[in-house]
Tab-separated table of N, CA and C in Angstrom:
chain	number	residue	atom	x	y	z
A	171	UNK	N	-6.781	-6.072	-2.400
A	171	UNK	CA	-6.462	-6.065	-3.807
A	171	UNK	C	-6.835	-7.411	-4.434
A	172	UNK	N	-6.319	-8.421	-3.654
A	172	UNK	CA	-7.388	-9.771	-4.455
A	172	UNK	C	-8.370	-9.573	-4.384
A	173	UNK	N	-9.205	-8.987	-3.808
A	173	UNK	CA	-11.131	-9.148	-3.961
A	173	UNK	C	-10.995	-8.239	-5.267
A	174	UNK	N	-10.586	-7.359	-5.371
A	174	UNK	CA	-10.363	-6.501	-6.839
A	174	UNK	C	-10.805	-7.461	-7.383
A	175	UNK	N	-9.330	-7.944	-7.937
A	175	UNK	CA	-8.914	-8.806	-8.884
A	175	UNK	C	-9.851	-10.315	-9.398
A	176	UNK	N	-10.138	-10.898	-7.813
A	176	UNK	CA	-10.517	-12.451	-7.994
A	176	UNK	C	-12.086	-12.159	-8.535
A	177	UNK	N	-12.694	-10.676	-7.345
A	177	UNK	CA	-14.034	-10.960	-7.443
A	177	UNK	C	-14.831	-9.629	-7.767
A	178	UNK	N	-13.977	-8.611	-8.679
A	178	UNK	CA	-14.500	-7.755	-9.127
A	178	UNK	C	-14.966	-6.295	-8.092
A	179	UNK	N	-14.636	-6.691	-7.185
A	179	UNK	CA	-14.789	-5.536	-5.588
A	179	UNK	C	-14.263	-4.116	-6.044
A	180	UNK	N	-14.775	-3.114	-6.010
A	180	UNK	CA	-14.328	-1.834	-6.223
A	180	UNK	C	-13.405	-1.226	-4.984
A	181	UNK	N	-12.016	-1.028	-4.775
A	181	UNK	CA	-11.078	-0.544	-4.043
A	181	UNK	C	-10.903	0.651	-4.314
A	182	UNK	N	-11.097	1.504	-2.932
A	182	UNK	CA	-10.807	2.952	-2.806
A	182	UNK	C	-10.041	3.481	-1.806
A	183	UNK	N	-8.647	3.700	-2.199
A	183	UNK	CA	-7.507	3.756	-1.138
A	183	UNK	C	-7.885	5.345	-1.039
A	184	UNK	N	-7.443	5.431	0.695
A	184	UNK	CA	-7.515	6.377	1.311
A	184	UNK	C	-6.418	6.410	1.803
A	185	UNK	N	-5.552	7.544	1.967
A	185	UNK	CA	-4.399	7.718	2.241
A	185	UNK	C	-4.383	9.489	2.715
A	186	UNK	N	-4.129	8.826	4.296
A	186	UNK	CA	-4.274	9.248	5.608
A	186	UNK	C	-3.268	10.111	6.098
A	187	UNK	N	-2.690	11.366	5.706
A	187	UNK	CA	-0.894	12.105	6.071
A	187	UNK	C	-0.575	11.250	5.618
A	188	UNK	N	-0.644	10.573	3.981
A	188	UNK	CA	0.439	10.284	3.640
A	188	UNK	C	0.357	10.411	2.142
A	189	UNK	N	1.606	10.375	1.269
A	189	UNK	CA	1.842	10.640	0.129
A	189	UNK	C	1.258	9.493	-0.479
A	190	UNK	N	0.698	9.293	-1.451
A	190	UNK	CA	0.754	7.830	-2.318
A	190	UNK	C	1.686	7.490	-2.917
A	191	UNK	N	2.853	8.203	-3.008
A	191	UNK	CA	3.921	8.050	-3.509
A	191	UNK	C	4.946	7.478	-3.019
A	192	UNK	N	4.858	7.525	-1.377
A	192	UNK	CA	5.042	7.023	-0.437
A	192	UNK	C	5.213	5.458	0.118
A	193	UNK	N	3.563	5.308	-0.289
A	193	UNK	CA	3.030	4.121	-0.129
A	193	UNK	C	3.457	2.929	-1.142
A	194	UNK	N	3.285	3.915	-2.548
A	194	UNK	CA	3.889	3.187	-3.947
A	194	UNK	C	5.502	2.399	-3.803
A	195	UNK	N	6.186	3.516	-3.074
A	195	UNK	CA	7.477	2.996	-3.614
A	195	UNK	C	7.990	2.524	-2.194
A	196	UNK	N	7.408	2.282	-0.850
A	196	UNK	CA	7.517	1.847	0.498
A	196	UNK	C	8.861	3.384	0.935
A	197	UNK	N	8.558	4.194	0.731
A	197	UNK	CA	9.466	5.546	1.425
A	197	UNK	C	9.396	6.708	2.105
A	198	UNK	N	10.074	7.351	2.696
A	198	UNK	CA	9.378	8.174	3.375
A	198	UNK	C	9.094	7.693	5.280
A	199	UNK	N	8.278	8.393	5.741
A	199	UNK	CA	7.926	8.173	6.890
A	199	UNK	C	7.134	6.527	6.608
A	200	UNK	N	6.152	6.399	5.828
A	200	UNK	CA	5.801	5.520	5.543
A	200	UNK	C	6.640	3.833	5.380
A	201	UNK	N	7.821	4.453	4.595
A	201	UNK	CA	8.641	3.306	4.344
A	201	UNK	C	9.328	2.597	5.445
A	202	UNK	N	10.125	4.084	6.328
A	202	UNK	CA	10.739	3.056	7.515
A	202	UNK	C	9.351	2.846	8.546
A	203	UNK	N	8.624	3.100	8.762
A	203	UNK	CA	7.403	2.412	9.817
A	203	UNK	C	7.209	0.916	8.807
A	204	UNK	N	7.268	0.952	7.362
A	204	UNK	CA	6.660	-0.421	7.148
A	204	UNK	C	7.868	-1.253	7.168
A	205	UNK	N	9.821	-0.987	7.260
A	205	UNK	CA	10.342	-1.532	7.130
A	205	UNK	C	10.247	-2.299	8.806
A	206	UNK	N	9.733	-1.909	9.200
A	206	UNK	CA	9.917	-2.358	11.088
A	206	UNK	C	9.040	-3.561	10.877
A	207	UNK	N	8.250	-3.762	9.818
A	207	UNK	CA	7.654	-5.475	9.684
A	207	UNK	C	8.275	-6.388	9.424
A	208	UNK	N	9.463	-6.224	8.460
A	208	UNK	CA	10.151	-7.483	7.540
A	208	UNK	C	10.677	-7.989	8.227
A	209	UNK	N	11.500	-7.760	9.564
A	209	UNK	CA	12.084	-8.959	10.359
A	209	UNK	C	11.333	-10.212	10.863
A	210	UNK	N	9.438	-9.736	10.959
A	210	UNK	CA	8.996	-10.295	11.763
A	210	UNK	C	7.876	-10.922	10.811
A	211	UNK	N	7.750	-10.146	9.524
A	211	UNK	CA	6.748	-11.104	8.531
A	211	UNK	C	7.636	-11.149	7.004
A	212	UNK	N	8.502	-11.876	7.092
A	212	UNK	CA	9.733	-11.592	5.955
A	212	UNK	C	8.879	-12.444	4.839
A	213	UNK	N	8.136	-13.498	4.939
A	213	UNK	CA	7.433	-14.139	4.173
A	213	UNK	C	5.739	-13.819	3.246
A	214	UNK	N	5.340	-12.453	4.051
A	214	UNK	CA	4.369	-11.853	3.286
A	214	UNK	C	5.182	-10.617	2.829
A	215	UNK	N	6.176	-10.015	3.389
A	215	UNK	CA	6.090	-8.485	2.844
A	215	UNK	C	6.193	-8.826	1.284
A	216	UNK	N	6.633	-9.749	0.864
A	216	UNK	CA	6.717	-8.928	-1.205
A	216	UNK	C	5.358	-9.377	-1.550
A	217	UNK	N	4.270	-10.196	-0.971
A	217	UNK	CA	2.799	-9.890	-1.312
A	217	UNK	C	2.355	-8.234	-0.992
A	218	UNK	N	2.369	-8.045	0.983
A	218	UNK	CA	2.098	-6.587	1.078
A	218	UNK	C	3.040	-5.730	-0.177
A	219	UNK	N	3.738	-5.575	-0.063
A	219	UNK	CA	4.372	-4.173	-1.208
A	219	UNK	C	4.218	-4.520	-2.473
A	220	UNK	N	3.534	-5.569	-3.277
A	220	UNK	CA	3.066	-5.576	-4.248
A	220	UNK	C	1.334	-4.773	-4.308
A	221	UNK	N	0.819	-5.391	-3.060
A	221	UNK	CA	-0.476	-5.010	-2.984
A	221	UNK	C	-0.643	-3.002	-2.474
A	222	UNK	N	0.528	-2.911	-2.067
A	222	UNK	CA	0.354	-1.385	-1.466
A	222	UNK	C	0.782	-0.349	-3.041
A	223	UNK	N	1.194	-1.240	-3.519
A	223	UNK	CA	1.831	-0.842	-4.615
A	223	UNK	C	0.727	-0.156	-5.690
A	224	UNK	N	-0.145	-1.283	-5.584
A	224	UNK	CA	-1.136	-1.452	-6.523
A	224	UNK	C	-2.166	-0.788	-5.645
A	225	UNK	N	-2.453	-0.707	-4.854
A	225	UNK	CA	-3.336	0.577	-4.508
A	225	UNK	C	-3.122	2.175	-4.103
A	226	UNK	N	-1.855	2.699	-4.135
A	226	UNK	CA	-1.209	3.471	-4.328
A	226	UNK	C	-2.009	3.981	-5.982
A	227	UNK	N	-1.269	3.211	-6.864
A	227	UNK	CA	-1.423	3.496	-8.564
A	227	UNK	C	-3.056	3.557	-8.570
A	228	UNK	N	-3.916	2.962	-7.558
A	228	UNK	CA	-5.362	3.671	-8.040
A	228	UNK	C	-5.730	4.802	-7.680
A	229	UNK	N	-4.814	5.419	-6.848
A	229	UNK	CA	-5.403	6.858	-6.667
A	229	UNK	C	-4.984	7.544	-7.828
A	230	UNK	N	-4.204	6.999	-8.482
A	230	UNK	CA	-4.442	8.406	-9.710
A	230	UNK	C	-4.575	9.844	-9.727
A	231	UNK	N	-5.133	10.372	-9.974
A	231	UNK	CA	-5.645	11.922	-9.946
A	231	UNK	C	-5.300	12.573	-8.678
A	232	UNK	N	-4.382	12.097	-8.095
A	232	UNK	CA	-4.211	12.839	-6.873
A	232	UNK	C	-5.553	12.863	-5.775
A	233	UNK	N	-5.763	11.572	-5.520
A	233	UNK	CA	-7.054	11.409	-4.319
A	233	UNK	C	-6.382	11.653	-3.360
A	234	UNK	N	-5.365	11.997	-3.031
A	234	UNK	CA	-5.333	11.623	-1.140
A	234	UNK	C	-5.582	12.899	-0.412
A	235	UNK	N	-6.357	12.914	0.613
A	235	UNK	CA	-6.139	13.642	1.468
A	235	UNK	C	-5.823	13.732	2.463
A	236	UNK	N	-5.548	14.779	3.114
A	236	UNK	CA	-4.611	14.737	4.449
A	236	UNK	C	-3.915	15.947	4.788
């Protein structure tokens, strides 16, 4: 999502058995597998779930498949 942002990079989330909705709001099967990180990277996760966040919201139109 920074190369997006810093350097104009076109991002195309693929989302693999899973909801983007999922991914958006960290819930679901998705959420507790990503909560099993924060003990051990407590200092990036609110970068990751900002950034999952924000590529979640580009699928839009209902891209995911699975």
């Amino acid at each position: 999502m920074e190369c997006q942002k810093d350097l104009g990079h076109a991002v195309f989330p693929i989302f693999y058995h899973v909801d983007p909705s999922h991914v958006r709001k960290q819930e679901g099967s998705f959420g507790e597998a990503f909560a099993g990180y924060e003990e051990n990277w407590k200092d990036k996760i609110p970068r990751w779930r900002t950034a999952l966040t924000e590529a979640a919201n580009l699928s839009g139109w209902d891209l995911q498949d699975g």
